[in-house]
């Protein structure tokens, strides 16, 4: 059986040797950059004490943006139920539909209605995907999806971004 070195021209470095040498040279070139960065201590994380500057001047409110990752579009027509936990149960506050941009026409909460507490936005995914004519197994893997969150400071705006498909979802506090 021939070794890897037998394929190299006379006096040439075997292919494995070339690979090792290249990695070593590349690593040596990058080492000073990473060493300098390692010497600088990372800044200690601090909590978000004010709303991001993109929200400056906007009154405190709760907004939502629904994005359908299955179709690669906004969640136009998606039904959203907003509820608040009153200490014993979820109390339905309103039901809205997302417009063509994937957002309700008005903020979910604004003014005196916007206050601290535990909230839930219920996404009616089964209804939405049926309206879209999506060919999915029945029963659907996801039906009604609750997005639960807390508004801790009624002086700050909360924007809830929700990405969904028939098989999964994620949400986060956006800007």
PDB file of C-alpha atoms in Angstrom:
ATOM      1  CA  UNK A   1       0.000   0.000   0.000  1.00  0.00           C
ATOM      2  CA  UNK A   2       1.378   3.406  -0.926  1.00  0.00           C
ATOM      3  CA  UNK A   3       1.689   6.078   1.694  1.00  0.00           C
ATOM      4  CA  UNK A   4       0.449   9.627   1.195  1.00  0.00           C
ATOM      5  CA  UNK A   5       4.048  10.836   0.827  1.00  0.00           C
ATOM      6  CA  UNK A   6       4.594   8.623  -2.221  1.00  0.00           C
ATOM      7  CA  UNK A   7       2.218  10.861  -4.252  1.00  0.00           C
ATOM      8  CA  UNK A   8       4.296  13.995  -3.661  1.00  0.00           C
ATOM      9  CA  UNK A   9       7.016  15.049  -6.090  1.00  0.00           C
ATOM     10  CA  UNK A  10      10.545  14.436  -4.880  1.00  0.00           C
ATOM     11  CA  UNK A  11      11.465  16.824  -2.059  1.00  0.00           C
ATOM     12  CA  UNK A  12       7.904  18.152  -1.661  1.00  0.00           C
ATOM     13  CA  UNK A  13       6.038  18.191   1.668  1.00  0.00           C
ATOM     14  CA  UNK A  14       3.275  15.569   2.029  1.00  0.00           C
ATOM     15  CA  UNK A  15      -0.295  16.920   1.756  1.00  0.00           C
ATOM     16  CA  UNK A  16      -0.932  16.491   5.479  1.00  0.00           C
ATOM     17  CA  UNK A  17       2.211  18.451   6.179  1.00  0.00           C
ATOM     18  CA  UNK A  18       1.021  21.303   3.933  1.00  0.00           C
ATOM     19  CA  UNK A  19      -2.292  21.401   5.760  1.00  0.00           C
ATOM     20  CA  UNK A  20      -0.601  21.475   9.168  1.00  0.00           C
ATOM     21  CA  UNK A  21       1.832  24.163   8.083  1.00  0.00           C
ATOM     22  CA  UNK A  22      -1.005  26.308   6.685  1.00  0.00           C
ATOM     23  CA  UNK A  23      -3.022  26.011   9.869  1.00  0.00           C
ATOM     24  CA  UNK A  24      -0.012  26.867  11.986  1.00  0.00           C
ATOM     25  CA  UNK A  25       0.840  29.920   9.879  1.00  0.00           C
ATOM     26  CA  UNK A  26      -2.773  31.134   9.906  1.00  0.00           C
ATOM     27  CA  UNK A  27      -3.063  30.605  13.640  1.00  0.00           C
ATOM     28  CA  UNK A  28       0.223  32.412  14.256  1.00  0.00           C
ATOM     29  CA  UNK A  29      -1.021  35.395  12.243  1.00  0.00           C
ATOM     30  CA  UNK A  30      -4.256  35.596  14.253  1.00  0.00           C
ATOM     31  CA  UNK A  31      -2.741  34.931  17.680  1.00  0.00           C
ATOM     32  CA  UNK A  32      -1.667  38.547  18.391  1.00  0.00           C
ATOM     33  CA  UNK A  33      -5.166  39.835  17.574  1.00  0.00           C
ATOM     34  CA  UNK A  34      -6.864  37.386  19.936  1.00  0.00           C
ATOM     35  CA  UNK A  35      -4.231  37.762  22.640  1.00  0.00           C
ATOM     36  CA  UNK A  36      -4.778  41.516  22.696  1.00  0.00           C
ATOM     37  CA  UNK A  37      -8.544  41.041  22.932  1.00  0.00           C
ATOM     38  CA  UNK A  38      -8.131  38.512  25.746  1.00  0.00           C
ATOM     39  CA  UNK A  39      -6.116  41.015  27.782  1.00  0.00           C
ATOM     40  CA  UNK A  40      -9.012  43.486  27.835  1.00  0.00           C
ATOM     41  CA  UNK A  41     -11.572  42.595  30.502  1.00  0.00           C
ATOM     42  CA  UNK A  42     -15.133  42.383  29.254  1.00  0.00           C
ATOM     43  CA  UNK A  43     -17.465  45.108  30.442  1.00  0.00           C
ATOM     44  CA  UNK A  44     -19.816  43.943  33.147  1.00  0.00           C
ATOM     45  CA  UNK A  45     -23.351  43.598  31.782  1.00  0.00           C
ATOM     46  CA  UNK A  46     -25.789  46.175  33.009  1.00  0.00           C
ATOM     47  CA  UNK A  47     -29.563  45.975  32.997  1.00  0.00           C
ATOM     48  CA  UNK A  48     -31.671  47.867  30.517  1.00  0.00           C
ATOM     49  CA  UNK A  49     -32.635  50.928  32.502  1.00  0.00           C
ATOM     50  CA  UNK A  50     -34.279  52.933  29.735  1.00  0.00           C
ATOM     51  CA  UNK A  51     -35.884  52.066  26.434  1.00  0.00           C
ATOM     52  CA  UNK A  52     -33.557  51.881  23.422  1.00  0.00           C
ATOM     53  CA  UNK A  53     -33.072  55.175  21.571  1.00  0.00           C
ATOM     54  CA  UNK A  54     -35.204  53.879  18.677  1.00  0.00           C
ATOM     55  CA  UNK A  55     -38.142  54.105  21.093  1.00  0.00           C
ATOM     56  CA  UNK A  56     -37.330  57.594  22.403  1.00  0.00           C
ATOM     57  CA  UNK A  57     -40.341  59.867  22.317  1.00  0.00           C
ATOM     58  CA  UNK A  58     -42.842  57.021  21.889  1.00  0.00           C
ATOM     59  CA  UNK A  59     -45.393  56.717  24.663  1.00  0.00           C
ATOM     60  CA  UNK A  60     -45.309  53.478  26.680  1.00  0.00           C
ATOM     61  CA  UNK A  61     -47.289  50.737  24.944  1.00  0.00           C
ATOM     62  CA  UNK A  62     -47.471  47.061  24.076  1.00  0.00           C
ATOM     63  CA  UNK A  63     -47.109  46.250  20.398  1.00  0.00           C
ATOM     64  CA  UNK A  64     -46.777  42.933  18.557  1.00  0.00           C
ATOM     65  CA  UNK A  65     -45.407  41.830  15.174  1.00  0.00           C
ATOM     66  CA  UNK A  66     -46.285  38.361  13.834  1.00  0.00           C
ATOM     67  CA  UNK A  67     -44.008  36.783  11.212  1.00  0.00           C
ATOM     68  CA  UNK A  68     -44.919  33.573   9.363  1.00  0.00           C
ATOM     69  CA  UNK A  69     -41.611  31.780   8.699  1.00  0.00           C
ATOM     70  CA  UNK A  70     -43.401  28.920   6.885  1.00  0.00           C
ATOM     71  CA  UNK A  71     -44.602  31.174   4.058  1.00  0.00           C
ATOM     72  CA  UNK A  72     -41.828  33.760   4.427  1.00  0.00           C
ATOM     73  CA  UNK A  73     -44.327  36.569   5.020  1.00  0.00           C
ATOM     74  CA  UNK A  74     -45.989  38.555   7.750  1.00  0.00           C
ATOM     75  CA  UNK A  75     -48.807  36.913   9.687  1.00  0.00           C
ATOM     76  CA  UNK A  76     -51.601  38.907   8.012  1.00  0.00           C
ATOM     77  CA  UNK A  77     -54.982  37.801   9.333  1.00  0.00           C
ATOM     78  CA  UNK A  78     -53.602  35.988  12.399  1.00  0.00           C
ATOM     79  CA  UNK A  79     -56.004  36.217  15.338  1.00  0.00           C
ATOM     80  CA  UNK A  80     -54.408  37.344  18.613  1.00  0.00           C
ATOM     81  CA  UNK A  81     -56.055  37.207  22.049  1.00  0.00           C
ATOM     82  CA  UNK A  82     -54.539  39.447  24.730  1.00  0.00           C
ATOM     83  CA  UNK A  83     -55.097  38.366  28.337  1.00  0.00           C
ATOM     84  CA  UNK A  84     -53.843  39.559  31.724  1.00  0.00           C
ATOM     85  CA  UNK A  85     -53.352  37.300  34.746  1.00  0.00           C
ATOM     86  CA  UNK A  86     -55.490  38.708  37.579  1.00  0.00           C
ATOM     87  CA  UNK A  87     -53.934  36.558  40.315  1.00  0.00           C
ATOM     88  CA  UNK A  88     -56.270  33.600  39.872  1.00  0.00           C
ATOM     89  CA  UNK A  89     -56.927  33.237  36.154  1.00  0.00           C
ATOM     90  CA  UNK A  90     -56.306  34.721  32.714  1.00  0.00           C
ATOM     91  CA  UNK A  91     -58.728  37.549  31.936  1.00  0.00           C
ATOM     92  CA  UNK A  92     -59.320  38.187  28.212  1.00  0.00           C
ATOM     93  CA  UNK A  93     -58.762  41.881  27.439  1.00  0.00           C
ATOM     94  CA  UNK A  94     -59.208  41.939  23.658  1.00  0.00           C
ATOM     95  CA  UNK A  95     -59.081  40.015  20.422  1.00  0.00           C
ATOM     96  CA  UNK A  96     -57.462  41.551  17.330  1.00  0.00           C
ATOM     97  CA  UNK A  97     -56.206  40.476  13.913  1.00  0.00           C
ATOM     98  CA  UNK A  98     -52.842  41.252  12.395  1.00  0.00           C
ATOM     99  CA  UNK A  99     -53.018  43.474   9.315  1.00  0.00           C
ATOM    100  CA  UNK A 100     -51.046  43.032   6.077  1.00  0.00           C
ATOM    101  CA  UNK A 101     -47.854  44.107   7.878  1.00  0.00           C
ATOM    102  CA  UNK A 102     -48.288  41.432  10.553  1.00  0.00           C
ATOM    103  CA  UNK A 103     -49.251  43.982  13.223  1.00  0.00           C
ATOM    104  CA  UNK A 104     -52.602  44.931  14.730  1.00  0.00           C
ATOM    105  CA  UNK A 105     -53.884  48.341  13.596  1.00  0.00           C
ATOM    106  CA  UNK A 106     -53.481  49.730  17.137  1.00  0.00           C
ATOM    107  CA  UNK A 107     -51.143  48.896  20.045  1.00  0.00           C
ATOM    108  CA  UNK A 108     -52.479  46.079  22.219  1.00  0.00           C
ATOM    109  CA  UNK A 109     -52.116  48.267  25.301  1.00  0.00           C
ATOM    110  CA  UNK A 110     -51.606  52.024  25.531  1.00  0.00           C
ATOM    111  CA  UNK A 111     -52.465  54.846  27.910  1.00  0.00           C
ATOM    112  CA  UNK A 112     -54.196  53.900  31.155  1.00  0.00           C
ATOM    113  CA  UNK A 113     -54.660  50.306  29.989  1.00  0.00           C
ATOM    114  CA  UNK A 114     -50.872  49.831  29.837  1.00  0.00           C
ATOM    115  CA  UNK A 115     -49.677  48.745  33.275  1.00  0.00           C
ATOM    116  CA  UNK A 116     -47.385  46.251  34.959  1.00  0.00           C
ATOM    117  CA  UNK A 117     -48.447  42.638  35.194  1.00  0.00           C
ATOM    118  CA  UNK A 118     -48.352  39.167  33.661  1.00  0.00           C
ATOM    119  CA  UNK A 119     -49.718  38.963  30.128  1.00  0.00           C
ATOM    120  CA  UNK A 120     -50.412  36.404  27.431  1.00  0.00           C
ATOM    121  CA  UNK A 121     -50.874  36.811  23.691  1.00  0.00           C
ATOM    122  CA  UNK A 122     -52.550  33.701  22.292  1.00  0.00           C
ATOM    123  CA  UNK A 123     -51.754  32.966  18.635  1.00  0.00           C
ATOM    124  CA  UNK A 124     -54.480  31.020  16.796  1.00  0.00           C
ATOM    125  CA  UNK A 125     -52.122  29.153  14.468  1.00  0.00           C
ATOM    126  CA  UNK A 126     -54.556  26.380  13.534  1.00  0.00           C
ATOM    127  CA  UNK A 127     -57.082  28.906  12.251  1.00  0.00           C
ATOM    128  CA  UNK A 128     -54.395  30.973  10.502  1.00  0.00           C
ATOM    129  CA  UNK A 129     -52.841  28.076   8.559  1.00  0.00           C
ATOM    130  CA  UNK A 130     -56.312  26.773   7.602  1.00  0.00           C
ATOM    131  CA  UNK A 131     -57.147  30.236   6.184  1.00  0.00           C
ATOM    132  CA  UNK A 132     -53.872  30.178   4.259  1.00  0.00           C
ATOM    133  CA  UNK A 133     -54.761  26.797   2.728  1.00  0.00           C
ATOM    134  CA  UNK A 134     -51.603  25.156   4.090  1.00  0.00           C
ATOM    135  CA  UNK A 135     -51.631  21.393   3.521  1.00  0.00           C
ATOM    136  CA  UNK A 136     -50.816  20.159   7.011  1.00  0.00           C
ATOM    137  CA  UNK A 137     -51.483  16.936   8.905  1.00  0.00           C
ATOM    138  CA  UNK A 138     -54.613  16.908  11.039  1.00  0.00           C
ATOM    139  CA  UNK A 139     -54.693  17.466  13.884  1.00  0.00           C
ATOM    140  CA  UNK A 140     -52.110  20.223  13.556  1.00  0.00           C
ATOM    141  CA  UNK A 141     -48.902  19.936  15.551  1.00  0.00           C
ATOM    142  CA  UNK A 142     -49.471  23.447  16.975  1.00  0.00           C
ATOM    143  CA  UNK A 143     -52.939  24.807  17.537  1.00  0.00           C
ATOM    144  CA  UNK A 144     -53.147  27.720  19.982  1.00  0.00           C
ATOM    145  CA  UNK A 145     -49.786  29.079  21.113  1.00  0.00           C
ATOM    146  CA  UNK A 146     -49.536  31.194  24.289  1.00  0.00           C
ATOM    147  CA  UNK A 147     -46.786  33.826  24.462  1.00  0.00           C
ATOM    148  CA  UNK A 148     -46.407  34.744  28.129  1.00  0.00           C
ATOM    149  CA  UNK A 149     -44.392  37.696  29.399  1.00  0.00           C
ATOM    150  CA  UNK A 150     -44.224  40.293  32.175  1.00  0.00           C
ATOM    151  CA  UNK A 151     -44.384  44.057  31.898  1.00  0.00           C
ATOM    152  CA  UNK A 152     -42.215  45.188  34.797  1.00  0.00           C
ATOM    153  CA  UNK A 153     -42.014  48.916  34.101  1.00  0.00           C
ATOM    154  CA  UNK A 154     -45.061  50.694  32.692  1.00  0.00           C
ATOM    155  CA  UNK A 155     -42.840  53.633  31.707  1.00  0.00           C
ATOM    156  CA  UNK A 156     -41.121  51.549  28.999  1.00  0.00           C
ATOM    157  CA  UNK A 157     -42.444  50.362  25.683  1.00  0.00           C
ATOM    158  CA  UNK A 158     -42.667  46.584  25.106  1.00  0.00           C
ATOM    159  CA  UNK A 159     -42.656  45.243  21.556  1.00  0.00           C
ATOM    160  CA  UNK A 160     -43.316  41.528  21.194  1.00  0.00           C
ATOM    161  CA  UNK A 161     -41.903  39.976  18.026  1.00  0.00           C
ATOM    162  CA  UNK A 162     -43.285  36.500  17.280  1.00  0.00           C
ATOM    163  CA  UNK A 163     -41.972  34.137  14.580  1.00  0.00           C
ATOM    164  CA  UNK A 164     -44.016  31.021  13.864  1.00  0.00           C
ATOM    165  CA  UNK A 165     -44.508  28.047  11.564  1.00  0.00           C
ATOM    166  CA  UNK A 166     -46.767  24.987  11.785  1.00  0.00           C
ATOM    167  CA  UNK A 167     -44.038  23.196  13.778  1.00  0.00           C
ATOM    168  CA  UNK A 168     -42.404  25.798  15.984  1.00  0.00           C
ATOM    169  CA  UNK A 169     -42.336  29.350  17.253  1.00  0.00           C
ATOM    170  CA  UNK A 170     -40.158  31.835  19.087  1.00  0.00           C
ATOM    171  CA  UNK A 171     -40.738  35.277  20.502  1.00  0.00           C
ATOM    172  CA  UNK A 172     -38.682  38.022  22.060  1.00  0.00           C
ATOM    173  CA  UNK A 173     -38.801  41.592  23.236  1.00  0.00           C
ATOM    174  CA  UNK A 174     -37.943  43.585  20.146  1.00  0.00           C
ATOM    175  CA  UNK A 175     -37.533  47.279  19.524  1.00  0.00           C
TER     176      UNK A 175
END
